[in-house]
Coordinates of C-alpha atoms and ligand atoms in Angstrom, one line a residue:
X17 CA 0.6 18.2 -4.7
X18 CA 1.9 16.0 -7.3
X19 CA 1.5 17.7 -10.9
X20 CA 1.3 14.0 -12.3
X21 CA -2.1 13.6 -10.3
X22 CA -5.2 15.3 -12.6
X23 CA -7.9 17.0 -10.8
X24 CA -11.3 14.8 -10.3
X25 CA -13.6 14.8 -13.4
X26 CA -16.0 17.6 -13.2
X27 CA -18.9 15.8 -14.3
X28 CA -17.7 12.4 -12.3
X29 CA -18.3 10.2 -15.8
X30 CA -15.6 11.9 -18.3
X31 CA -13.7 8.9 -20.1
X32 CA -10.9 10.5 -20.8
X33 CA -9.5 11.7 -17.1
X34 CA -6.5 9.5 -16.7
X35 CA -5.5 8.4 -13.2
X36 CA -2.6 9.2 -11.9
X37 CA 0.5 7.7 -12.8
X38 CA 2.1 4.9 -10.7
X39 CA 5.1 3.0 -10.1
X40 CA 3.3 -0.1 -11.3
X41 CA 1.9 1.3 -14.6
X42 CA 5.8 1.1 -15.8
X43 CA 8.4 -1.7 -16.4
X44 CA 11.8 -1.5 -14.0
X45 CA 13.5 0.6 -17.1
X46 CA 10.5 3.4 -16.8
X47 CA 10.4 3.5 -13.2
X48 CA 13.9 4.9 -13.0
X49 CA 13.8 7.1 -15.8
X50 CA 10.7 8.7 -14.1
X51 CA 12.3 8.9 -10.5
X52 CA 15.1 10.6 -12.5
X53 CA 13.1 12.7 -14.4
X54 CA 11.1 13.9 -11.1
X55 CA 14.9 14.7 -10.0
X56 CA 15.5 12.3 -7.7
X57 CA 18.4 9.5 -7.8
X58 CA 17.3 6.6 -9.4
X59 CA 18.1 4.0 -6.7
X60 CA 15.0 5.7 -5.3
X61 CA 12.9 3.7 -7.5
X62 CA 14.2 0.5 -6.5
X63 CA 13.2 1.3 -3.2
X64 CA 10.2 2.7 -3.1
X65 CA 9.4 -0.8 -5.4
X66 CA 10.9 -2.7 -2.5
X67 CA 8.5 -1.1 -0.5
X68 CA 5.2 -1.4 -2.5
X69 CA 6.0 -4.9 -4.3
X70 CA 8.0 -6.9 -2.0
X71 CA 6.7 -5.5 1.2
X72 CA 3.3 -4.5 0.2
X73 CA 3.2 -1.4 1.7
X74 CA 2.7 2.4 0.2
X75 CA 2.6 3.8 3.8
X76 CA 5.6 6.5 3.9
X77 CA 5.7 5.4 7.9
X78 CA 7.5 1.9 6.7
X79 CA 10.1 3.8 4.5
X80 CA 12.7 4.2 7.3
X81 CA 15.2 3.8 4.3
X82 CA 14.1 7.0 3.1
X83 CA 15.0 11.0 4.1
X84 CA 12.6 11.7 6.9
X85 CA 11.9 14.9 4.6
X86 CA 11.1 13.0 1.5
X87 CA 9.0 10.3 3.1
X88 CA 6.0 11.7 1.9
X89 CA 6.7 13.5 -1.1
X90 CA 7.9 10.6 -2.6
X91 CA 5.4 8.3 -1.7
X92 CA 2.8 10.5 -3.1
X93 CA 4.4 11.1 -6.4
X94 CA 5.2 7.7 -7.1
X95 CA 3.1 5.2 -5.2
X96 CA -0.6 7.5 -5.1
X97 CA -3.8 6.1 -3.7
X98 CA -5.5 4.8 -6.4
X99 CA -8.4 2.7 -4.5
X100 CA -10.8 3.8 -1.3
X101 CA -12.1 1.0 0.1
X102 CA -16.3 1.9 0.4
X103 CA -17.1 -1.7 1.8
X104 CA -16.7 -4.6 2.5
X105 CA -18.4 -7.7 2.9
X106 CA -17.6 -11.4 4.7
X107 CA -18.5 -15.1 3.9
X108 CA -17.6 -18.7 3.9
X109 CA -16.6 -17.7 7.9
X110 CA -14.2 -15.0 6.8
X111 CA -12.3 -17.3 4.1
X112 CA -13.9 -15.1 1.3
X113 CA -14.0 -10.7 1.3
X114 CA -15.5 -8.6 -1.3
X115 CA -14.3 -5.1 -1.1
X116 CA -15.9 -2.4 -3.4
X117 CA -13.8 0.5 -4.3
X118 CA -14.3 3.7 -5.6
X119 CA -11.2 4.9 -8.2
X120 CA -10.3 8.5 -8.2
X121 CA -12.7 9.8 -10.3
X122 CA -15.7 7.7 -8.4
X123 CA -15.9 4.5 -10.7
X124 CA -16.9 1.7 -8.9
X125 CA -14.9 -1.7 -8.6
X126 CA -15.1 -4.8 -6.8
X127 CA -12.2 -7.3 -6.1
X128 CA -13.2 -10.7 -4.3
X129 CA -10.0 -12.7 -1.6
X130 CA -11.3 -15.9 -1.3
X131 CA -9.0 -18.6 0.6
X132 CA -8.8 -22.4 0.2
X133 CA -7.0 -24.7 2.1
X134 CA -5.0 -25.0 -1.0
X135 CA -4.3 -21.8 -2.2
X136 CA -5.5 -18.1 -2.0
X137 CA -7.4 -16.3 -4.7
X138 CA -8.4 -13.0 -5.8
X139 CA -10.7 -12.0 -8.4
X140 CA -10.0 -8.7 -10.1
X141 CA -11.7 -6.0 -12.4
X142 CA -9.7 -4.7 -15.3
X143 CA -12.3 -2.3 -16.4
X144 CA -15.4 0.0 -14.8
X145 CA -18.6 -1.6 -16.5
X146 CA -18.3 -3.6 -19.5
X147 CA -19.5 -2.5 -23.1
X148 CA -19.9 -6.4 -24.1
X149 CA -23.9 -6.4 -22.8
X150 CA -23.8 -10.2 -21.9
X151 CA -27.3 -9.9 -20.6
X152 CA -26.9 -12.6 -18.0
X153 CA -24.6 -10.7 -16.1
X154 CA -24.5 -7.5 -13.8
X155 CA -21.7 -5.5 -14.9
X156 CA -22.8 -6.2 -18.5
X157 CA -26.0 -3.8 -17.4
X158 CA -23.7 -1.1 -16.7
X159 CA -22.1 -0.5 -20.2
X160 CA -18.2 0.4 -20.2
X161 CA -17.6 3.7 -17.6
X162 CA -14.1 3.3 -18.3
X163 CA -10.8 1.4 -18.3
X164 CA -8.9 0.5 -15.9
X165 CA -4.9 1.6 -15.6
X166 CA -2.5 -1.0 -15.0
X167 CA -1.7 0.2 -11.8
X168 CA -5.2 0.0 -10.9
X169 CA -5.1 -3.6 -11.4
X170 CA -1.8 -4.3 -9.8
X171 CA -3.0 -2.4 -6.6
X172 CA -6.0 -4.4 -6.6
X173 CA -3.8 -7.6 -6.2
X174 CA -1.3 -6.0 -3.7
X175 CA -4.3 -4.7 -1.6
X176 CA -5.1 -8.6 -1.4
X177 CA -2.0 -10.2 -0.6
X178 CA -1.6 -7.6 2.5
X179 CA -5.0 -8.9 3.7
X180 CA -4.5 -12.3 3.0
X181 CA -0.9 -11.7 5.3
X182 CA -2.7 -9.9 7.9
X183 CA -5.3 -12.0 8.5
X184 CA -3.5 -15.0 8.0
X185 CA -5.6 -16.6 5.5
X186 CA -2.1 -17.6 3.8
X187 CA 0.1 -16.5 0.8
X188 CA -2.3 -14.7 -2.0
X189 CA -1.3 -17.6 -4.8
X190 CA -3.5 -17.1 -7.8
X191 CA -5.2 -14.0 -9.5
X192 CA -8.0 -14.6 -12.4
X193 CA -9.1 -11.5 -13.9
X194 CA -13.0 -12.4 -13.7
X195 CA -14.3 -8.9 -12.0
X196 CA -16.2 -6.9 -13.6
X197 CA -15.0 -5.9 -17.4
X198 CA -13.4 -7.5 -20.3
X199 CA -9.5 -8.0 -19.7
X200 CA -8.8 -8.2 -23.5
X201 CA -10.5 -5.6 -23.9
X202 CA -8.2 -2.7 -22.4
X203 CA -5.4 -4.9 -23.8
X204 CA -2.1 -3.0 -23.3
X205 CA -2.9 -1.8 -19.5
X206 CA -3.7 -5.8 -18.8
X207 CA -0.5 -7.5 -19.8
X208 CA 1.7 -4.4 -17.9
X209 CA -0.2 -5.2 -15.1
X210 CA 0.4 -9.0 -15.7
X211 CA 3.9 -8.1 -15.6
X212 CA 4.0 -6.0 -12.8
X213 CA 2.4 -8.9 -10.7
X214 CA 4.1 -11.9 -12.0
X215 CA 7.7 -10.6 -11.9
X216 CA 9.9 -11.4 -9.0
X217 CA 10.1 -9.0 -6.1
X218 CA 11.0 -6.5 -6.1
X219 CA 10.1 -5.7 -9.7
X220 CA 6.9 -7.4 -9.2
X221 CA 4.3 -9.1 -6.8
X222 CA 6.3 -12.5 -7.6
X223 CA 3.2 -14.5 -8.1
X224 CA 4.0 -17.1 -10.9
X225 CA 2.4 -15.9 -14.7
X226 CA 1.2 -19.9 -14.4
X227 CA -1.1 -18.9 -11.9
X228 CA -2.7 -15.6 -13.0
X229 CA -5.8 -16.3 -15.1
X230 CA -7.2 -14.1 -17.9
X231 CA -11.2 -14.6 -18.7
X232 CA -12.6 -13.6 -21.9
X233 CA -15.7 -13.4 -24.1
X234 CA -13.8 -14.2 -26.8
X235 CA -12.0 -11.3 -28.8
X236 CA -10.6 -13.4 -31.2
X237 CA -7.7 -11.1 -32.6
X238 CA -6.6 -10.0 -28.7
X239 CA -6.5 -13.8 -27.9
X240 CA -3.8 -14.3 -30.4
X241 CA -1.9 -11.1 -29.4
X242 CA -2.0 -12.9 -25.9
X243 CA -0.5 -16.2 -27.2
X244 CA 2.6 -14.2 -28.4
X245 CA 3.4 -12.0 -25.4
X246 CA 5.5 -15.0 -23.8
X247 CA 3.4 -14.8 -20.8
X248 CA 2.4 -18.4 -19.8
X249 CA -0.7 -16.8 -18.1
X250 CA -4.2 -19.4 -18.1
X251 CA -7.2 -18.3 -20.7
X252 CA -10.6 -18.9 -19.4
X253 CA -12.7 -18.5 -22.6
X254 CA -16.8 -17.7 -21.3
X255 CA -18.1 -19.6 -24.2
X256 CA -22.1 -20.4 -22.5
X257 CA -22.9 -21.8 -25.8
X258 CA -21.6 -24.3 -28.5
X259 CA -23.8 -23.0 -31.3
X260 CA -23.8 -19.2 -32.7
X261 CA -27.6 -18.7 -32.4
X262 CA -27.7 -19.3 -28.7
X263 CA -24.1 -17.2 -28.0
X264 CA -24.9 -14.4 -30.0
X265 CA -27.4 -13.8 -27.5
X266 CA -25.6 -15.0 -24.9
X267 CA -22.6 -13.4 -25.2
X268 CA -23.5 -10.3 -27.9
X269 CA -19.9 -9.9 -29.2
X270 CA -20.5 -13.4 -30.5
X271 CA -22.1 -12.0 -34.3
X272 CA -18.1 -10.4 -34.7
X273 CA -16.3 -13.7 -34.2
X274 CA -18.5 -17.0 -33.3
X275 CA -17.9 -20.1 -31.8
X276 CA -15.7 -21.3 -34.4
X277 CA -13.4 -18.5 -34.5
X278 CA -13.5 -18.4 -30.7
X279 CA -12.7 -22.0 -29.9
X280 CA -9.9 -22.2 -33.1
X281 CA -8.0 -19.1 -31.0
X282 CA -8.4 -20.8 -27.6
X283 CA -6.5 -24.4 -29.6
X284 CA -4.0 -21.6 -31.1
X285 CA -3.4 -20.2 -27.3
X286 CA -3.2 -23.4 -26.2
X287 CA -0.6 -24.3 -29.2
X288 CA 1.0 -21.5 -28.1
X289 CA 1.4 -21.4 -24.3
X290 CA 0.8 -25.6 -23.4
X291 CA -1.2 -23.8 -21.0
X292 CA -4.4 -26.0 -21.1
X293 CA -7.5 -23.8 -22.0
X294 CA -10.3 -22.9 -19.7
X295 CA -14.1 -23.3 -21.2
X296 CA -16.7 -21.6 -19.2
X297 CA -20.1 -22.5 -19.5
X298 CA -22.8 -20.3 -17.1
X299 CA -25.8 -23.2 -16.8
X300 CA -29.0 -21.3 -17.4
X301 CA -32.1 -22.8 -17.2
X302 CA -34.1 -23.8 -20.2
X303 CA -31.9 -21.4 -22.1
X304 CA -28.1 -22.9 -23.1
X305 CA -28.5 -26.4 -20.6
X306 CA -30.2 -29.3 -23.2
X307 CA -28.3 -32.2 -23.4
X308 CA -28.3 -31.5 -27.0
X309 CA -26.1 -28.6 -26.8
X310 CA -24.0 -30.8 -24.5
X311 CA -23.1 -33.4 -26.8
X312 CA -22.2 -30.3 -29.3
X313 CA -20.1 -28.9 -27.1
X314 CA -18.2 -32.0 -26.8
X315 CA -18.2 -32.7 -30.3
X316 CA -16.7 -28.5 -31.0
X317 CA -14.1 -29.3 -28.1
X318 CA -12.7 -33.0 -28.7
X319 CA -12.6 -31.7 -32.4
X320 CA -9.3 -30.8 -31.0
X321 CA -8.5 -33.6 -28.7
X322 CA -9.6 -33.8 -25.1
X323 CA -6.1 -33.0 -23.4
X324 CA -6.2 -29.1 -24.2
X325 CA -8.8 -27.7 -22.3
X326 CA -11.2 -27.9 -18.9
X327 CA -14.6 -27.1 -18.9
X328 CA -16.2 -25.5 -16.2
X329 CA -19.8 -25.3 -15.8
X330 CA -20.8 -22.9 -13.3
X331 CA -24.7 -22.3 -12.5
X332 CA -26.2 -18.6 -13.5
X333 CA -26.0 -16.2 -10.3
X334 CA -29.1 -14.8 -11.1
X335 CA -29.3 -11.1 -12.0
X336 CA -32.0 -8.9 -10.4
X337 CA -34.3 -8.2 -12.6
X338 CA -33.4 -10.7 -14.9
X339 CA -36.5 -13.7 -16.0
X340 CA -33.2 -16.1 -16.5
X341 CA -32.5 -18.8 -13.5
X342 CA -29.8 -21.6 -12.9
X343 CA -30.4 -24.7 -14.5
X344 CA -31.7 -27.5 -12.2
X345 CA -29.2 -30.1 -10.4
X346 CA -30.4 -32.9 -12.7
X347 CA -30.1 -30.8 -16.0
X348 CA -26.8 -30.1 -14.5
X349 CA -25.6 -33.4 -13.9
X350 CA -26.7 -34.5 -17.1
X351 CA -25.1 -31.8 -18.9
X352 CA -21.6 -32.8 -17.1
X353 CA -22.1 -36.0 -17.6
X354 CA -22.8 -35.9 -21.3
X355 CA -19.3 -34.0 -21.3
X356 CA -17.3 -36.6 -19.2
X357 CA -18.4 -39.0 -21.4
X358 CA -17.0 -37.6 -24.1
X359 CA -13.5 -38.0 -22.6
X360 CA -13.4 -34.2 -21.4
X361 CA -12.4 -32.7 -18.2
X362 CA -15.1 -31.4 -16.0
X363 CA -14.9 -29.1 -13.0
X364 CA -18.4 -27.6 -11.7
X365 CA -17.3 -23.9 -10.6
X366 CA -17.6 -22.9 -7.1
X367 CA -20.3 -20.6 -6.4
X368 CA -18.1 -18.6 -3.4
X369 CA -20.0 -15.8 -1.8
X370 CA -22.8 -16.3 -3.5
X371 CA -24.8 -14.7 -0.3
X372 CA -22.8 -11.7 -0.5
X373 CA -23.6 -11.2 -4.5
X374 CA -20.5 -13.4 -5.1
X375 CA -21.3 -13.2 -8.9
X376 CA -18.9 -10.8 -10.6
X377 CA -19.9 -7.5 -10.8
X378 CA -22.7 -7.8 -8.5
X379 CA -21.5 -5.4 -5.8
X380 CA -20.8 -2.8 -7.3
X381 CA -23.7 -3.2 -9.9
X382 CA -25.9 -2.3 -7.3
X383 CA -23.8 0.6 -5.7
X384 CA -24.2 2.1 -9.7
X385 CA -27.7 1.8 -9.6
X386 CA -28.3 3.3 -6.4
X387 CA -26.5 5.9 -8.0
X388 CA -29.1 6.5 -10.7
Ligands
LIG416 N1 -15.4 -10.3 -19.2 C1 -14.7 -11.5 -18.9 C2 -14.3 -11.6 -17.5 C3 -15.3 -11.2 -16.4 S1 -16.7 -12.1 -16.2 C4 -15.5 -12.7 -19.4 O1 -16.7 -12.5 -19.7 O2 -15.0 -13.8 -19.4 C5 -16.1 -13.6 -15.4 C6 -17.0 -14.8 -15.6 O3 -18.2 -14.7 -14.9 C7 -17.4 -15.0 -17.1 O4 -17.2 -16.4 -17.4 C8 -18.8 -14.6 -17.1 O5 -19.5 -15.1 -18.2 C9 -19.3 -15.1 -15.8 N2 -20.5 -14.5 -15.3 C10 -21.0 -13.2 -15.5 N3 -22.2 -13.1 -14.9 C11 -22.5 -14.3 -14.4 C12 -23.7 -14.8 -13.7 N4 -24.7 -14.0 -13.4 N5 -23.7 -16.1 -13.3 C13 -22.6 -16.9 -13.6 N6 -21.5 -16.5 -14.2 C14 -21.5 -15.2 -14.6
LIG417 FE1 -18.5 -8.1 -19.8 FE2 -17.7 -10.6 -19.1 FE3 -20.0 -9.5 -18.1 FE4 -19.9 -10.2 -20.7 S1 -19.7 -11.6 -18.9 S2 -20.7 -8.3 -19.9 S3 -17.8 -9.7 -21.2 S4 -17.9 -8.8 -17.7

């Protein structure tokens, strides 16, 4: 056995077990230096990351480039399970799969493939739980079990394009980090893992940074850390409210930075990147829908211009358990409207797998509580 892989947390919720160390959780330099320090030449690494990023495969069976002998060994050191699939679920006729997984110590994830006849998605967790208590939302009920490694993230993606290949649903294009947890939230791990995916093979899964998407609740000083890392990734900002005494309900971490302070970092990232700037706006009804807080959401956003950012509405998935329900179609329609009107860019979400607890976080929320 691998001395780089811990043994599983004795009480199954320890935060600070670490998962075992992967190829993907290091840049090109590290990886050889770590093949090297294991003792083994360093070309190794380039293979083995032939194997995993460009071919998608940690199966030891592929690596007929490799000593029979070593096969394994190395394959286990370097490239170690990190997910177990638990199950899966089908919708949209097979065009969308939600797989939960269990990490090594347990933790529960989810990761959603959906296809288009455009382009193929997946929808990834960076973290187990979430300690940002949006109350709207499933994982938020959970509280933060723990963060995610990059690796964990990066496997998540791979895992996806290898089903997307095998059952032809076509080339896995885009990845948005909307799962369950707060990307900017377990900050370093997150743009490794952006590396690791965006870089050509076979450094990385070669899917362009333009088309990787990070959501946020709005940690203002990680947002500018983001506009600086060079990585022309998209920022989906989960704003759900233009005024602070509706968000900081809405969205708790709201009473550390507010709206303000929020949407001036999403015009800086936008300054920053050209990237334009995702707003996302869960419709809930009677709560955060009145054409009122419409017209001030335009007024916050085209304080800035129109050009630098989309709005998405999206209505609430509701949570079991939760009094909160979607807004109505007309309240809807008025509130895009009242938007569009304002010169803005519109784009009602897609509610994908919304009969297989499409909503992030929804899978595996339940799985949790079943747990106790
Ligand atoms: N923590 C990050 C990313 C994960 S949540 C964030 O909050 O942005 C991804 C998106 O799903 C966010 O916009 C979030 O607000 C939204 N969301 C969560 N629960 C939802 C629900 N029940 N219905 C609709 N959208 C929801
Ligand atoms: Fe966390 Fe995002 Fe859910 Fe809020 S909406 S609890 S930040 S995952």
């Amino acid at each position: 056995m691998s001395p780089a892989v811990p043994g599983r947390a004795a009480s199954g919720r320890a935060a600070h077990v670490k998962p075992p160390r992967h190829l993907a959780d290091l840049d090109v330099a590290g990886r050889r230096a770590w093949v090297e320090e294991m003792g083994h030449p360093k070309m190794r690494a380039g293979q083995l990351s032939t194997h995993y990023f460009a071919h998608l495969t940690a199966a030891p069976a592929a690596m007929t480039d490799l000593p029979q002998n070593l096969r394994e060994h190395l394959a286990a050191t370097f490239l170690p399970p990190l997910l177990t699939e638990v199950a899966s679920r089908e919708a949209d006729g097979g065009a969308t799969v939600k797989t939960l997984f269990h990490l090594f110590d347990g933790a529960a994830i989810e990761t959603v493939t959906m296809a288009y006849p455009d382009r193929v998605t997946v929808c990834v967790s960076s973290q187990a739980g979430c300690g940002m208590g949006c109350p709207f939302c499933a994982t938020g009920k959970l509280g933060l079990r723990r963060n995610l490694s990059a690796a964990e993230m990066v496997e998540q993606v791979r895992l996806a394009a290898a089903l997307a290949q095998e059952r032809e649903l076509g080339r896995l294009s885009n990845v948005v980090f909307m799962g369950m947890g707060e990307p900017l939230a377990n900050y370093g791990p997150l743009v490794r893992a952006l590396r690791a995916i965006s870089e050509a093979p076979p450094a990385g899964l070669g899917i362009s940074a333009r088309n990787l998407t990070v959501s946020t609740c709005g940690l203002v000083p990680a947002m500018g850390q983001l506009a600086e890392e060079g990585l022309p990734v998209r920022l989906a900002v989960s704003l759900h409210a233009p005024d602070d005494e509706a968000r900081n309900t809405l969205v708790p971490v709201n009473r550390r930075w507010g709206v303000a302070a929020v949407l001036g970092a999403a015009f800086a990232y936008h300054k920053a990147t050209a990237r334009r700037v995702s707003v996302e706006y869960a419709l809930i009804r009677g709560i955060n829908d009145q054409k009122w807080r419409a017209s001030l959401l335009a007024e916050r956003l085209t304080r800035y211009g129109t050009g630098w950012v989309h709005v998405n509405p999206i209505p609430l998935n509701p949570v079991e358990g939760s009094i909160w329900t979607a807004s109505l179609p007309e309240v809807e329609a008025t509130f895009v409207e009242t938007l569009r009107e304002a010169g803005l860019t519109v784009t009602l979400r897609d509610t994908r797998g919304r009969e297989i607890d499409g909503a992030c976080g929804q899978l595996a929320a339940k799985e949790e509580n079943q747990d106790g």
